[in-house]
GROMACS .gro file of C-alpha atoms in nm:
model
  369
    1MET     CA    1  -5.268  -0.037  -0.391
    2ALA     CA    2  -4.897  -0.116  -0.436
    3ALA     CA    3  -4.713  -0.366  -0.262
    4ALA     CA    4  -4.496  -0.101  -0.077
    5ASP     CA    5  -4.843   0.014   0.069
    6ALA     CA    6  -4.912  -0.340   0.199
    7ARG     CA    7  -4.564  -0.375   0.338
    8ALA     CA    8  -4.601  -0.042   0.526
    9MET     CA    9  -4.941  -0.126   0.662
   10ARG     CA   10  -4.857  -0.452   0.796
   11ARG     CA   11  -4.547  -0.286   0.970
   12ALA     CA   12  -4.822  -0.070   1.133
   13ILE     CA   13  -5.022  -0.360   1.235
   14ALA     CA   14  -4.739  -0.506   1.390
   15LEU     CA   15  -4.659  -0.198   1.568
   16ALA     CA   16  -5.015  -0.167   1.693
   17ALA     CA   17  -4.991  -0.502   1.864
   18ARG     CA   18  -4.713  -0.375   2.097
   19GLY     CA   19  -5.003  -0.193   2.289
   20LEU     CA   20  -5.201  -0.484   2.359
   21GLY     CA   21  -5.275  -0.506   2.731
   22SER     CA   22  -5.182  -0.131   2.790
   23THR     CA   23  -5.399   0.104   2.594
   24SER     CA   24  -5.760   0.027   2.720
   25PRO     CA   25  -6.003   0.150   2.718
   26ASN     CA   26  -5.846   0.294   2.400
   27PRO     CA   27  -5.774   0.087   2.091
   28VAL     CA   28  -5.425  -0.020   1.989
   29VAL     CA   29  -5.319   0.167   1.694
   30GLY     CA   30  -4.981   0.165   1.488
   31CYS     CA   31  -4.848   0.419   1.243
   32VAL     CA   32  -4.582   0.405   0.995
   33ILE     CA   33  -4.467   0.731   0.796
   34THR     CA   34  -4.272   0.699   0.456
   35ASP     CA   35  -4.107   0.969   0.225
   36ALA     CA   36  -4.170   1.016  -0.141
   37ALA     CA   37  -3.907   0.734  -0.202
   38GLY     CA   38  -4.090   0.489   0.045
   39THR     CA   39  -3.839   0.508   0.298
   40VAL     CA   40  -3.965   0.481   0.653
   41VAL     CA   41  -3.896   0.802   0.831
   42GLY     CA   42  -4.121   0.777   1.132
   43GLU     CA   43  -4.294   0.494   1.326
   44GLY     CA   44  -4.529   0.501   1.645
   45TRP     CA   45  -4.784   0.295   1.826
   46HIS     CA   46  -5.038   0.384   2.107
   47GLN     CA   47  -4.863   0.301   2.424
   48ARG     CA   48  -5.099   0.385   2.687
   49ALA     CA   49  -5.431   0.546   2.760
   50GLY     CA   50  -5.415   0.904   2.787
   51GLY     CA   51  -5.075   0.919   2.638
   52PRO     CA   52  -4.982   1.035   2.264
   53HIS     CA   53  -5.150   0.849   1.985
   54ALA     CA   54  -4.975   0.652   1.731
   55GLU     CA   55  -4.972   0.907   1.477
   56VAL     CA   56  -4.815   1.162   1.717
   57HIS     CA   57  -4.536   0.953   1.805
   58ALA     CA   58  -4.480   0.871   1.432
   59LEU     CA   59  -4.476   1.230   1.349
   60ARG     CA   60  -4.235   1.316   1.638
   61ALA     CA   61  -4.010   1.061   1.485
   62ALA     CA   62  -4.012   1.198   1.144
   63GLY     CA   63  -3.986   1.553   1.215
   64GLU     CA   64  -3.949   1.762   0.892
   65ALA     CA   65  -3.949   1.456   0.700
   66ALA     CA   66  -4.307   1.414   0.748
   67ARG     CA   67  -4.377   1.711   0.484
   68GLY     CA   68  -4.479   1.547   0.169
   69ALA     CA   69  -4.499   1.213   0.328
   70THR     CA   70  -4.740   0.923   0.344
   71ALA     CA   71  -4.887   0.802   0.670
   72TYR     CA   72  -5.011   0.447   0.710
   73VAL     CA   73  -5.247   0.422   1.007
   74THR     CA   74  -5.431   0.087   1.140
   75LEU     CA   75  -5.733   0.291   1.245
   76GLU     CA   76  -5.891   0.605   1.083
   77PRO     CA   77  -5.732   0.909   1.235
   78CYS     CA   78  -5.954   1.044   1.516
   79ASN     CA   79  -6.126   1.378   1.466
   80HIS     CA   80  -6.219   1.490   1.831
   81THR     CA   81  -6.046   1.626   2.125
   82GLY     CA   82  -6.028   1.402   2.437
   83ARG     CA   83  -5.721   1.369   2.659
   84THR     CA   84  -5.534   1.410   2.356
   85GLY     CA   85  -5.588   1.636   2.065
   86PRO     CA   86  -5.734   1.531   1.714
   87CYS     CA   87  -5.482   1.313   1.496
   88ALA     CA   88  -5.617   1.419   1.182
   89GLN     CA   89  -5.534   1.784   1.266
   90ALA     CA   90  -5.190   1.663   1.353
   91LEU     CA   91  -5.143   1.507   1.030
   92VAL     CA   92  -5.266   1.818   0.829
   93GLU     CA   93  -5.018   2.052   1.042
   94ALA     CA   94  -4.722   1.817   0.980
   95GLY     CA   95  -4.774   1.853   0.615
   96VAL     CA   96  -4.839   1.482   0.525
   97THR     CA   97  -4.994   1.476   0.175
   98ARG     CA   98  -5.137   1.112   0.182
   99VAL     CA   99  -5.307   0.907   0.447
  100VAL     CA  100  -5.378   0.545   0.418
  101TYR     CA  101  -5.584   0.387   0.705
  102ALA     CA  102  -5.695   0.020   0.754
  103VAL     CA  103  -5.996   0.037   0.964
  104PRO     CA  104  -6.290   0.303   0.941
  105ASP     CA  105  -6.349   0.456   1.293
  106PRO     CA  106  -6.689   0.296   1.386
  107ASN     CA  107  -6.762   0.544   1.658
  108PRO     CA  108  -6.965   0.847   1.537
  109GLN     CA  109  -6.814   1.075   1.812
  110ALA     CA  110  -6.456   1.030   1.687
  111SER     CA  111  -6.515   0.931   1.320
  112GLY     CA  112  -6.478   1.166   1.031
  113GLY     CA  113  -6.105   1.211   1.030
  114ALA     CA  114  -6.068   1.095   0.667
  115ASP     CA  115  -6.321   1.390   0.566
  116THR     CA  116  -6.100   1.624   0.778
  117LEU     CA  117  -5.795   1.521   0.589
  118ARG     CA  118  -5.952   1.549   0.255
  119ALA     CA  119  -6.100   1.888   0.328
  120ALA     CA  120  -5.745   1.994   0.404
  121GLY     CA  121  -5.591   1.876   0.062
  122ILE     CA  122  -5.487   1.550   0.172
  123LYS     CA  123  -5.532   1.233  -0.027
  124ALA     CA  124  -5.702   0.991   0.236
  125GLU     CA  125  -5.750   0.633   0.117
  126GLY     CA  126  -5.911   0.350   0.306
  127PRO     CA  127  -6.009   0.091   0.414
  128PHE     CA  128  -5.700  -0.093   0.341
  129LEU     CA  129  -5.600  -0.447   0.478
  130GLU     CA  130  -5.912  -0.385   0.702
  131ALA     CA  131  -5.951  -0.750   0.807
  132GLU     CA  132  -5.591  -0.789   0.929
  133ALA     CA  133  -5.592  -0.473   1.109
  134ALA     CA  134  -5.934  -0.533   1.271
  135ALA     CA  135  -5.837  -0.887   1.422
  136GLY     CA  136  -5.563  -0.709   1.614
  137ASN     CA  137  -5.807  -0.451   1.741
  138ALA     CA  138  -6.095  -0.687   1.816
  139ALA     CA  139  -6.136  -0.614   2.165
  140TRP     CA  140  -6.210  -0.233   2.118
  141LEU     CA  141  -6.394  -0.289   1.814
  142THR     CA  142  -6.622  -0.545   2.004
  143SER     CA  143  -6.671  -0.297   2.295
  144VAL     CA  144  -6.787  -0.023   2.041
  145ARG     CA  145  -7.011  -0.250   1.853
  146LEU     CA  146  -7.158  -0.434   2.140
  147GLY     CA  147  -7.102  -0.228   2.458
  148ARG     CA  148  -6.941  -0.502   2.632
  149PRO     CA  149  -6.566  -0.631   2.643
  150HIS     CA  150  -6.444  -0.891   2.387
  151VAL     CA  151  -6.412  -1.251   2.545
  152THR     CA  152  -6.176  -1.506   2.480
  153TRP     CA  153  -6.227  -1.844   2.633
  154LYS     CA  154  -5.919  -2.034   2.699
  155TYR     CA  155  -5.895  -2.406   2.771
  156ALA     CA  156  -5.644  -2.691   2.797
  157ALA     CA  157  -5.747  -3.052   2.734
  158THR     CA  158  -5.633  -3.388   2.621
  159LEU     CA  159  -5.674  -3.512   2.265
  160ASP     CA  160  -5.989  -3.693   2.375
  161GLY     CA  161  -6.146  -3.347   2.516
  162ARG     CA  162  -6.068  -3.402   2.894
  163SER     CA  163  -5.973  -3.113   3.119
  164ALA     CA  164  -5.879  -3.308   3.416
  165ALA     CA  165  -5.859  -3.672   3.535
  166GLU     CA  166  -6.145  -3.881   3.695
  167ASP     CA  167  -5.983  -3.769   4.035
  168GLY     CA  168  -5.991  -3.406   3.950
  169SER     CA  169  -5.624  -3.370   3.882
  170SER     CA  170  -5.527  -3.143   3.611
  171ARG     CA  171  -5.160  -3.031   3.648
  172TRP     CA  172  -5.016  -3.053   3.401
  173ILE     CA  173  -5.205  -3.143   3.105
  174THR     CA  174  -5.020  -2.915   2.873
  175GLY     CA  175  -4.653  -2.853   2.866
  176PRO     CA  176  -4.431  -2.563   2.983
  177GLU     CA  177  -4.437  -2.395   2.664
  178SER     CA  178  -4.830  -2.375   2.642
  179ARG     CA  179  -4.827  -2.251   2.998
  180ALA     CA  180  -4.574  -1.975   2.919
  181ASP     CA  181  -4.801  -1.869   2.622
  182VAL     CA  182  -5.098  -1.832   2.841
  183HIS     CA  183  -4.905  -1.586   3.045
  184ARG     CA  184  -4.841  -1.377   2.711
  185LEU     CA  185  -5.219  -1.400   2.648
  186ARG     CA  186  -5.301  -1.280   3.009
  187ALA     CA  187  -5.062  -0.982   2.956
  188GLU     CA  188  -5.257  -0.863   2.662
  189SER     CA  189  -5.595  -0.879   2.830
  190ASP     CA  190  -5.770  -0.637   3.075
  191ALA     CA  191  -5.915  -0.892   3.295
  192VAL     CA  192  -5.883  -1.288   3.370
  193LEU     CA  193  -6.184  -1.437   3.486
  194VAL     CA  194  -6.254  -1.752   3.684
  195GLY     CA  195  -6.551  -1.904   3.857
  196GLY     CA  196  -6.603  -2.046   4.186
  197GLY     CA  197  -6.540  -2.401   4.081
  198THR     CA  198  -6.201  -2.318   3.955
  199LEU     CA  199  -6.131  -2.129   4.276
  200ARG     CA  200  -6.206  -2.418   4.486
  201ALA     CA  201  -6.039  -2.693   4.289
  202ASP     CA  202  -5.699  -2.524   4.181
  203ASP     CA  203  -5.653  -2.188   4.391
  204PRO     CA  204  -5.533  -2.012   4.080
  205HIS     CA  205  -5.308  -1.714   4.106
  206LEU     CA  206  -5.377  -1.574   3.769
  207ALA     CA  207  -5.130  -1.300   3.775
  208VAL     CA  208  -4.879  -1.271   3.482
  209ARG     CA  209  -4.531  -1.398   3.517
  210GLY     CA  210  -4.248  -1.412   3.282
  211VAL     CA  211  -4.358  -1.131   3.039
  212GLU     CA  212  -4.118  -0.840   3.079
  213GLY     CA  213  -4.304  -0.490   3.130
  214ALA     CA  214  -4.649  -0.654   3.154
  215THR     CA  215  -4.949  -0.459   3.289
  216GLN     CA  216  -5.115  -0.702   3.524
  217PRO     CA  217  -5.465  -0.770   3.435
  218LEU     CA  218  -5.772  -0.731   3.664
  219ARG     CA  219  -5.827  -1.093   3.843
  220VAL     CA  220  -6.197  -1.155   3.841
  221ALA     CA  221  -6.348  -1.420   4.057
  222LEU     CA  222  -6.707  -1.514   3.983
  223ASP     CA  223  -6.794  -1.656   4.361
  224THR     CA  224  -7.168  -1.616   4.400
  225ARG     CA  225  -7.169  -1.712   4.782
  226ALA     CA  226  -6.830  -1.556   4.855
  227ALA     CA  227  -6.696  -1.892   4.951
  228ILE     CA  228  -6.341  -1.796   4.886
  229LEU     CA  229  -6.095  -1.806   5.173
  230PRO     CA  230  -5.893  -1.518   5.291
  231THR     CA  231  -5.587  -1.700   5.224
  232ALA     CA  232  -5.665  -1.762   4.857
  233ARG     CA  233  -5.358  -1.702   4.636
  234ILE     CA  234  -5.576  -1.467   4.408
  235LEU     CA  235  -5.616  -1.229   4.677
  236ASP     CA  236  -5.268  -1.128   4.719
  237ASP     CA  237  -5.124  -0.806   4.600
  238ALA     CA  238  -4.953  -0.923   4.285
  239ALA     CA  239  -5.228  -0.787   4.075
  240PRO     CA  240  -5.562  -0.633   4.137
  241THR     CA  241  -5.852  -0.850   4.204
  242LEU     CA  242  -6.217  -0.797   4.190
  243LEU     CA  243  -6.473  -1.036   4.356
  244VAL     CA  244  -6.814  -1.081   4.198
  245VAL     CA  245  -7.073  -1.219   4.437
  246ALA     CA  246  -7.440  -1.211   4.494
  247GLU     CA  247  -7.609  -0.902   4.628
  248ASP     CA  248  -7.680  -1.083   4.973
  249ALA     CA  249  -7.345  -1.265   4.985
  250ASP     CA  250  -7.197  -1.269   5.333
  251THR     CA  251  -6.830  -1.119   5.281
  252ARG     CA  252  -6.742  -1.016   5.658
  253HIS     CA  253  -6.450  -1.249   5.617
  254LEU     CA  254  -6.309  -1.068   5.349
  255PRO     CA  255  -6.244  -0.699   5.484
  256GLY     CA  256  -6.089  -0.466   5.218
  257ALA     CA  257  -6.170  -0.685   4.927
  258ASP     CA  258  -6.286  -0.517   4.603
  259LEU     CA  259  -6.637  -0.646   4.572
  260LEU     CA  260  -6.889  -0.625   4.271
  261ARG     CA  261  -7.245  -0.709   4.400
  262LEU     CA  262  -7.489  -0.847   4.128
  263PRO     CA  263  -7.843  -0.972   4.153
  264LEU     CA  264  -7.902  -1.337   4.087
  265HIS     CA  265  -8.144  -1.487   3.796
  266ASP     CA  266  -8.230  -1.853   3.858
  267GLY     CA  267  -7.952  -1.865   4.115
  268ARG     CA  268  -7.709  -1.740   3.873
  269ILE     CA  269  -7.530  -1.415   3.800
  270ALA     CA  270  -7.618  -1.316   3.432
  271VAL     CA  271  -7.310  -1.313   3.207
  272HIS     CA  272  -7.434  -0.992   3.045
  273ASP     CA  273  -7.481  -0.820   3.375
  274LEU     CA  274  -7.131  -0.904   3.457
  275LEU     CA  275  -6.986  -0.790   3.134
  276ALA     CA  276  -7.174  -0.479   3.132
  277ARG     CA  277  -7.031  -0.395   3.464
  278LEU     CA  278  -6.679  -0.471   3.355
  279HIS     CA  279  -6.740  -0.245   3.037
  280ALA     CA  280  -6.818   0.021   3.277
  281ARG     CA  281  -6.490  -0.027   3.467
  282GLY     CA  282  -6.294   0.005   3.142
  283VAL     CA  283  -6.237  -0.344   3.066
  284ARG     CA  284  -6.241  -0.401   2.691
  285SER     CA  285  -6.092  -0.776   2.682
  286VAL     CA  286  -6.183  -1.054   2.915
  287PHE     CA  287  -5.969  -1.368   2.923
  288LEU     CA  288  -6.183  -1.641   3.035
  289GLU     CA  289  -5.999  -1.919   3.224
  290GLY     CA  290  -6.287  -2.057   3.415
  291GLY     CA  291  -6.379  -2.421   3.419
  292PRO     CA  292  -6.653  -2.599   3.184
  293THR     CA  293  -6.939  -2.471   3.357
  294LEU     CA  294  -6.852  -2.108   3.357
  295ALA     CA  295  -6.744  -2.151   2.972
  296GLY     CA  296  -7.097  -2.319   2.920
  297ALA     CA  297  -7.264  -2.021   3.067
  298PHE     CA  298  -7.072  -1.783   2.846
  299LEU     CA  299  -7.116  -1.983   2.523
  300GLU     CA  300  -7.506  -2.006   2.598
  301ALA     CA  301  -7.505  -1.629   2.631
  302GLY     CA  302  -7.361  -1.586   2.289
  303ALA     CA  303  -7.062  -1.390   2.490
  304VAL     CA  304  -6.761  -1.597   2.366
  305ASP     CA  305  -6.583  -1.397   2.072
  306ARG     CA  306  -6.271  -1.619   2.044
  307VAL     CA  307  -6.174  -1.959   2.145
  308ILE     CA  308  -5.813  -2.065   2.211
  309GLY     CA  309  -5.759  -2.451   2.285
  310TYR     CA  310  -5.433  -2.608   2.391
  311LEU     CA  311  -5.457  -2.982   2.313
  312ALA     CA  312  -5.196  -3.210   2.453
  313PRO     CA  313  -5.106  -3.544   2.295
  314ALA     CA  314  -5.240  -3.742   2.581
  315LEU     CA  315  -5.545  -3.954   2.647
  316LEU     CA  316  -5.745  -3.986   2.961
  317GLY     CA  317  -6.065  -4.162   2.859
  318SER     CA  318  -6.281  -4.035   3.175
  319GLY     CA  319  -6.288  -3.714   3.382
  320PRO     CA  320  -6.467  -3.369   3.309
  321ALA     CA  321  -6.500  -3.254   2.958
  322ALA     CA  322  -6.378  -2.908   2.866
  323LEU     CA  323  -6.701  -2.771   2.802
  324ALA     CA  324  -7.010  -2.837   3.010
  325ASP     CA  325  -7.389  -2.767   2.920
  326ALA     CA  326  -7.385  -2.471   2.713
  327GLY     CA  327  -7.777  -2.499   2.636
  328ILE     CA  328  -7.724  -2.696   2.296
  329THR     CA  329  -7.968  -2.979   2.242
  330ASN     CA  330  -7.893  -3.083   1.891
  331ILE     CA  331  -7.639  -3.105   1.632
  332ALA     CA  332  -7.826  -2.813   1.427
  333ARG     CA  333  -7.764  -2.565   1.732
  334ALA     CA  334  -7.389  -2.628   1.754
  335VAL     CA  335  -7.173  -2.341   1.763
  336ARG     CA  336  -6.973  -2.351   1.446
  337LEU     CA  337  -6.621  -2.199   1.449
  338ASP     CA  338  -6.378  -2.075   1.186
  339ILE     CA  339  -6.030  -2.192   1.274
  340THR     CA  340  -5.810  -1.899   1.223
  341GLU     CA  341  -5.468  -2.060   1.351
  342ALA     CA  342  -5.329  -2.391   1.439
  343VAL     CA  343  -4.973  -2.408   1.563
  344ARG     CA  344  -4.754  -2.632   1.758
  345VAL     CA  345  -4.661  -2.474   2.101
  346GLY     CA  346  -4.388  -2.715   2.237
  347ALA     CA  347  -4.557  -3.065   2.214
  348ASP     CA  348  -4.887  -2.924   2.227
  349LEU     CA  349  -5.125  -2.783   1.961
  350ARG     CA  350  -5.275  -2.453   1.996
  351ILE     CA  351  -5.588  -2.408   1.792
  352THR     CA  352  -5.751  -2.045   1.775
  353ALA     CA  353  -6.103  -2.007   1.623
  354VAL     CA  354  -6.384  -1.748   1.618
  355PRO     CA  355  -6.760  -1.828   1.618
  356VAL     CA  356  -6.894  -1.786   1.250
  357SER     CA  357  -7.024  -1.424   1.247
  358GLU     CA  358  -7.354  -1.297   1.200
  359ALA     CA  359  -7.449  -0.954   1.080
  360VAL     CA  360  -7.211  -0.673   1.221
  361PRO     CA  361  -7.398  -0.472   1.493
  362THR     CA  362  -7.418  -0.090   1.480
  363PRO     CA  363  -7.195   0.113   1.718
  364THR     CA  364  -7.342   0.181   2.043
  365ALA     CA  365  -7.038   0.289   2.292
  366PRO     CA  366  -6.825   0.595   2.271
  367LYS     CA  367  -6.437   0.582   2.202
  368GLU     CA  368  -6.250   0.702   2.507
  369HIS     CA  369  -5.926   0.917   2.492
   0.00000   0.00000   0.00000
């Protein structure tokens, strides 16, 4: 395809990212409409679940200029009616003559939009720049393919891999720029998750600060025996909080708390049990901020989809490592990662990596509207 197609689609991908944190359980989608001369006449993105889709926003902006135009959409236009109507039909009615889409819809319930467009005489082309668009929609695509939320494990460590000093102190390993960056990532997530060790050691707040217009994520605390104090900062009203406890945990000291009771397996709550229940609540992305033990449990369960490490230019020599036992006993079983980005954030280095992928699973979960 032409360079103009790539420019328009990358603009649509950038627009889609504006919906991160506010569209769940729906995907993030961007749309750009250009006329025959290649001039942009309409833009839009999916702003919130239940609201108009990206194509509808862009068509409204384009008005009559949509007739004979090309629409660039980051996800194949939907083909069914949920809380909103099918976008494929909206494009047909607007008189668009060409549609370029990045990612084919993996959900059988909503797919087929491209076929509908072609049946109406519209030239539908795709996938185009699929990998770039899929990276921005990883949470929703993971939920469709695996039936569980996408999990990002975030950690901060010194250059020698220590997450705290020998006396347990960890404020502040990284600089203020990295801490502000973490709030941005929280705001893009549906839920922020910590374990009991982090609750007791740090009394974290976990709400988003300093991000204008942010939708506060669900704060999830995995506290098997409900040892959390009623005065814990995570229990304030700055953001919703879910306490995950064992079925028989005594929670009489936590009246009014939102509780999720789960069975124990070998004394622990199973990672996939937790993720399945969060998925059922509409959570499509989890930002794992727990300590090394919780991170190890998620890694052992094969439930880490992205790793974001903030490395501070400091050395401690002793203290807890960033990652505890993950069930890896020899180098041959090491979890190999593909580094997708390495950037300076203030004085620190932020490294983003994803596990080297295996075969892509088949779709198992429906797309909501």
